[in-house]
Amino acid sequence: MNQIILQKLGTADPILQQLMKLIGPLNIKISDDPYQALLRSIVGQQLSAKVASVLNERLKKLSNSNLSPETILALSDEQLREIGISYRKISYIRDLSEKIAKKELLFEQFSFMGNETVIQQLTQVKGIGRWTAEMFLIFSLGRLDVLSLLDIGLQRGVKWLYSVSKESDGKKLLEEKGKIWAPYQSIASLYLWEVVNQEYVVSYPSFEEYLRSN
């Protein structure tokens, strides 16, 4: 991660700066293929990471590792259902693939669009909501200023970091802090997710408590 960005974030938010020093450098891992990234997101909706990984591997094998819109559209509903994908998600996958095949969705144009315009484009696809579109902005387009206000992990992380009650409004707190983190809200998000991933939220009631204990 660019040290200048981390320095600017830390200057704007000293508490976040302490967290960044604790966790260390993080990088946004960009997905190489935007279509495959959205495909994985749809397949993995409302599933555990382990189950989602299994289904995506099965889909990859079924398509002979050629996960393109044309290949997916050539598969029958029965073939997709046999590997464990629900009929609802099959309809989502087909809608995404058809929109790309018909050039109704052009990934190459996204670099010229603002975040909200990209979100508007993506949410025209069945099964893609705002959260999925926001994750696409961060992990496929590498946008640095995205904050997913309804993300439960971020809400949990931000309440822990600023030592507020678990019953408090996480969305509102994210909105408030997001104004401080801009234009690097995506970077702040990485650190909040890491608070959850590394189970700090389980081990300590709050960041304040962690600092007192270490």
GROMACS .gro file of C-alpha atoms in nm:
model
  214
    1MET     CA    1   0.000   0.000   0.000
    2ASN     CA    2   0.123   0.349  -0.086
    3GLN     CA    3   0.282   0.494   0.227
    4ILE     CA    4   0.164   0.843   0.138
    5ILE     CA    5  -0.198   0.723   0.144
    6LEU     CA    6  -0.147   0.555   0.481
    7GLN     CA    7   0.017   0.868   0.616
    8LYS     CA    8  -0.271   1.086   0.502
    9LEU     CA    9  -0.526   0.848   0.653
   10GLY     CA   10  -0.335   0.833   0.978
   11THR     CA   11  -0.308   1.209   1.000
   12ALA     CA   12  -0.682   1.244   0.940
   13ASP     CA   13  -0.770   0.973   1.194
   14PRO     CA   14  -0.519   0.901   1.475
   15ILE     CA   15  -0.722   0.604   1.606
   16LEU     CA   16  -0.719   0.440   1.264
   17GLN     CA   17  -0.348   0.514   1.248
   18GLN     CA   18  -0.294   0.307   1.563
   19LEU     CA   19  -0.486   0.020   1.407
   20MET     CA   20  -0.287   0.040   1.083
   21LYS     CA   21   0.038   0.019   1.282
   22LEU     CA   22  -0.096  -0.284   1.469
   23ILE     CA   23  -0.202  -0.477   1.158
   24GLY     CA   24   0.068  -0.358   0.919
   25PRO     CA   25   0.055  -0.295   0.543
   26LEU     CA   26  -0.246  -0.426   0.349
   27ASN     CA   27  -0.306  -0.432  -0.023
   28ILE     CA   28  -0.619  -0.445  -0.238
   29LYS     CA   29  -0.603  -0.774  -0.430
   30ILE     CA   30  -0.743  -0.693  -0.772
   31SER     CA   31  -0.935  -0.961  -0.963
   32ASP     CA   32  -0.800  -1.010  -1.315
   33ASP     CA   33  -1.130  -1.091  -1.483
   34PRO     CA   34  -1.436  -0.874  -1.403
   35TYR     CA   35  -1.684  -1.124  -1.547
   36GLN     CA   36  -1.546  -1.409  -1.339
   37ALA     CA   37  -1.542  -1.189  -1.030
   38LEU     CA   38  -1.914  -1.116  -1.066
   39LEU     CA   39  -1.983  -1.481  -1.147
   40ARG     CA   40  -1.811  -1.589  -0.825
   41SER     CA   41  -2.004  -1.327  -0.629
   42ILE     CA   42  -2.339  -1.450  -0.759
   43VAL     CA   43  -2.259  -1.818  -0.702
   44GLY     CA   44  -2.135  -1.747  -0.349
   45GLN     CA   45  -2.429  -1.536  -0.233
   46GLN     CA   46  -2.562  -1.638   0.112
   47LEU     CA   47  -2.318  -1.929   0.131
   48SER     CA   48  -2.016  -1.991   0.351
   49ALA     CA   49  -1.678  -1.919   0.193
   50LYS     CA   50  -1.603  -2.293   0.188
   51VAL     CA   51  -1.923  -2.393   0.008
   52ALA     CA   52  -1.891  -2.100  -0.234
   53SER     CA   53  -1.537  -2.208  -0.320
   54VAL     CA   54  -1.651  -2.565  -0.388
   55LEU     CA   55  -1.931  -2.451  -0.621
   56ASN     CA   56  -1.706  -2.213  -0.809
   57GLU     CA   57  -1.448  -2.487  -0.859
   58ARG     CA   58  -1.720  -2.719  -0.991
   59LEU     CA   59  -1.834  -2.449  -1.233
   60LYS     CA   60  -1.478  -2.397  -1.348
   61LYS     CA   61  -1.439  -2.771  -1.409
   62LEU     CA   62  -1.775  -2.791  -1.589
   63SER     CA   63  -1.667  -2.516  -1.828
   64ASN     CA   64  -1.322  -2.674  -1.881
   65SER     CA   65  -1.165  -2.371  -1.712
   66ASN     CA   66  -1.313  -2.142  -1.977
   67LEU     CA   67  -1.540  -1.919  -1.772
   68SER     CA   68  -1.666  -1.691  -2.046
   69PRO     CA   69  -2.022  -1.566  -2.106
   70GLU     CA   70  -2.047  -1.778  -2.420
   71THR     CA   71  -1.938  -2.096  -2.242
   72ILE     CA   72  -2.173  -2.042  -1.950
   73LEU     CA   73  -2.468  -1.970  -2.181
   74ALA     CA   74  -2.399  -2.295  -2.366
   75LEU     CA   75  -2.449  -2.495  -2.045
   76SER     CA   76  -2.798  -2.619  -1.969
   77ASP     CA   77  -2.990  -2.540  -1.652
   78GLU     CA   78  -2.970  -2.909  -1.563
   79GLN     CA   79  -2.591  -2.911  -1.589
   80LEU     CA   80  -2.565  -2.609  -1.363
   81ARG     CA   81  -2.819  -2.749  -1.118
   82GLU     CA   82  -2.629  -3.079  -1.098
   83ILE     CA   83  -2.321  -2.906  -0.957
   84GLY     CA   84  -2.530  -2.746  -0.681
   85ILE     CA   85  -2.627  -2.405  -0.817
   86SER     CA   86  -2.988  -2.309  -0.742
   87TYR     CA   87  -3.232  -2.226  -1.021
   88ARG     CA   88  -3.257  -1.871  -0.888
   89LYS     CA   89  -2.882  -1.821  -0.918
   90ILE     CA   90  -2.882  -1.989  -1.259
   91SER     CA   91  -3.121  -1.718  -1.378
   92TYR     CA   92  -2.885  -1.453  -1.235
   93ILE     CA   93  -2.583  -1.610  -1.406
   94ARG     CA   94  -2.768  -1.621  -1.737
   95ASP     CA   95  -2.878  -1.259  -1.708
   96LEU     CA   96  -2.520  -1.145  -1.639
   97SER     CA   97  -2.381  -1.355  -1.924
   98GLU     CA   98  -2.647  -1.238  -2.171
   99LYS     CA   99  -2.595  -0.871  -2.089
  100ILE     CA  100  -2.222  -0.907  -2.152
  101ALA     CA  101  -2.268  -1.114  -2.468
  102LYS     CA  102  -2.512  -0.855  -2.603
  103LYS     CA  103  -2.273  -0.573  -2.503
  104GLU     CA  104  -2.533  -0.420  -2.274
  105LEU     CA  105  -2.266  -0.426  -2.004
  106LEU     CA  106  -1.923  -0.305  -2.115
  107PHE     CA  107  -1.653  -0.340  -1.853
  108GLU     CA  108  -1.406  -0.138  -2.057
  109GLN     CA  109  -1.624   0.170  -2.014
  110PHE     CA  110  -1.621   0.151  -1.634
  111SER     CA  111  -1.285   0.327  -1.608
  112PHE     CA  112  -1.455   0.640  -1.742
  113MET     CA  113  -1.744   0.623  -1.495
  114GLY     CA  114  -1.783   0.745  -1.139
  115ASN     CA  115  -1.858   0.498  -0.862
  116GLU     CA  116  -2.233   0.560  -0.852
  117THR     CA  117  -2.266   0.523  -1.229
  118VAL     CA  118  -2.086   0.188  -1.218
  119ILE     CA  119  -2.313   0.076  -0.933
  120GLN     CA  120  -2.618   0.180  -1.134
  121GLN     CA  121  -2.494  -0.021  -1.434
  122LEU     CA  122  -2.417  -0.333  -1.234
  123THR     CA  123  -2.739  -0.337  -1.035
  124GLN     CA  124  -2.932  -0.366  -1.361
  125VAL     CA  125  -2.815  -0.727  -1.361
  126LYS     CA  126  -3.042  -0.971  -1.176
  127GLY     CA  127  -2.890  -1.081  -0.847
  128ILE     CA  128  -2.639  -0.797  -0.823
  129GLY     CA  129  -2.720  -0.554  -0.545
  130ARG     CA  130  -2.539  -0.251  -0.415
  131TRP     CA  131  -2.305  -0.447  -0.185
  132THR     CA  132  -2.184  -0.674  -0.468
  133ALA     CA  133  -2.132  -0.369  -0.689
  134GLU     CA  134  -1.934  -0.196  -0.414
  135MET     CA  135  -1.709  -0.501  -0.372
  136PHE     CA  136  -1.658  -0.499  -0.749
  137LEU     CA  137  -1.551  -0.134  -0.735
  138ILE     CA  138  -1.288  -0.215  -0.474
  139PHE     CA  139  -1.159  -0.557  -0.577
  140SER     CA  140  -1.203  -0.548  -0.956
  141LEU     CA  141  -1.162  -0.179  -1.038
  142GLY     CA  142  -0.930  -0.090  -0.753
  143ARG     CA  143  -1.129   0.216  -0.652
  144LEU     CA  144  -0.982   0.372  -0.337
  145ASP     CA  145  -1.281   0.569  -0.215
  146VAL     CA  146  -1.561   0.316  -0.160
  147LEU     CA  147  -1.740   0.257   0.170
  148SER     CA  148  -2.009  -0.010   0.192
  149LEU     CA  149  -2.232   0.131   0.465
  150LEU     CA  150  -2.451  -0.180   0.497
  151ASP     CA  151  -2.159  -0.423   0.526
  152ILE     CA  152  -2.203  -0.602   0.859
  153GLY     CA  153  -1.831  -0.667   0.898
  154LEU     CA  154  -1.749  -0.299   0.853
  155GLN     CA  155  -2.019  -0.196   1.099
  156ARG     CA  156  -1.889  -0.446   1.352
  157GLY     CA  157  -1.530  -0.334   1.298
  158VAL     CA  158  -1.599   0.038   1.323
  159LYS     CA  159  -1.793   0.001   1.648
  160TRP     CA  160  -1.508  -0.203   1.795
  161LEU     CA  161  -1.239   0.038   1.677
  162TYR     CA  162  -1.406   0.345   1.826
  163SER     CA  163  -1.515   0.162   2.141
  164VAL     CA  164  -1.886   0.232   2.108
  165SER     CA  165  -2.177   0.015   2.218
  166LYS     CA  166  -2.260  -0.288   2.006
  167GLU     CA  167  -2.618  -0.163   1.999
  168SER     CA  168  -2.517   0.171   1.842
  169ASP     CA  169  -2.589   0.254   1.478
  170GLY     CA  170  -2.297   0.115   1.279
  171LYS     CA  171  -2.416   0.264   0.950
  172LYS     CA  172  -2.431   0.612   1.100
  173LEU     CA  173  -2.085   0.574   1.253
  174LEU     CA  174  -1.944   0.459   0.919
  175GLU     CA  175  -2.098   0.762   0.750
  176GLU     CA  176  -1.939   0.995   1.003
  177LYS     CA  177  -1.596   0.836   0.983
  178GLY     CA  178  -1.615   0.800   0.605
  179LYS     CA  179  -1.609   1.178   0.572
  180ILE     CA  180  -1.276   1.176   0.756
  181TRP     CA  181  -1.133   0.884   0.556
  182ALA     CA  182  -1.225   1.019   0.211
  183PRO     CA  183  -1.079   0.989  -0.049
  184TYR     CA  184  -0.937   0.661   0.086
  185GLN     CA  185  -1.243   0.493   0.233
  186SER     CA  186  -1.157   0.160   0.066
  187ILE     CA  187  -0.827   0.147   0.253
  188ALA     CA  188  -0.994   0.216   0.586
  189SER     CA  189  -1.239  -0.064   0.499
  190LEU     CA  190  -0.955  -0.313   0.451
  191TYR     CA  191  -0.839  -0.249   0.806
  192LEU     CA  192  -1.188  -0.276   0.952
  193TRP     CA  193  -1.241  -0.610   0.777
  194GLU     CA  194  -0.907  -0.727   0.913
  195VAL     CA  195  -1.023  -0.646   1.268
  196VAL     CA  196  -1.297  -0.905   1.212
  197ASN     CA  197  -1.083  -1.153   1.013
  198GLN     CA  198  -0.813  -1.162   1.280
  199GLU     CA  199  -1.086  -1.194   1.548
  200TYR     CA  200  -0.984  -0.889   1.749
  201VAL     CA  201  -1.356  -0.824   1.790
  202VAL     CA  202  -1.388  -1.164   1.957
  203SER     CA  203  -1.080  -1.141   2.177
  204TYR     CA  204  -1.134  -0.788   2.310
  205PRO     CA  205  -1.450  -0.585   2.380
  206SER     CA  206  -1.302  -0.280   2.204
  207PHE     CA  207  -0.982  -0.135   2.060
  208GLU     CA  208  -0.951   0.076   2.372
  209GLU     CA  209  -0.953  -0.242   2.581
  210TYR     CA  210  -0.697  -0.403   2.351
  211LEU     CA  211  -0.460  -0.108   2.396
  212ARG     CA  212  -0.498  -0.127   2.774
  213SER     CA  213  -0.423  -0.499   2.772
  214ASN     CA  214  -0.115  -0.491   2.548
   0.00000   0.00000   0.00000
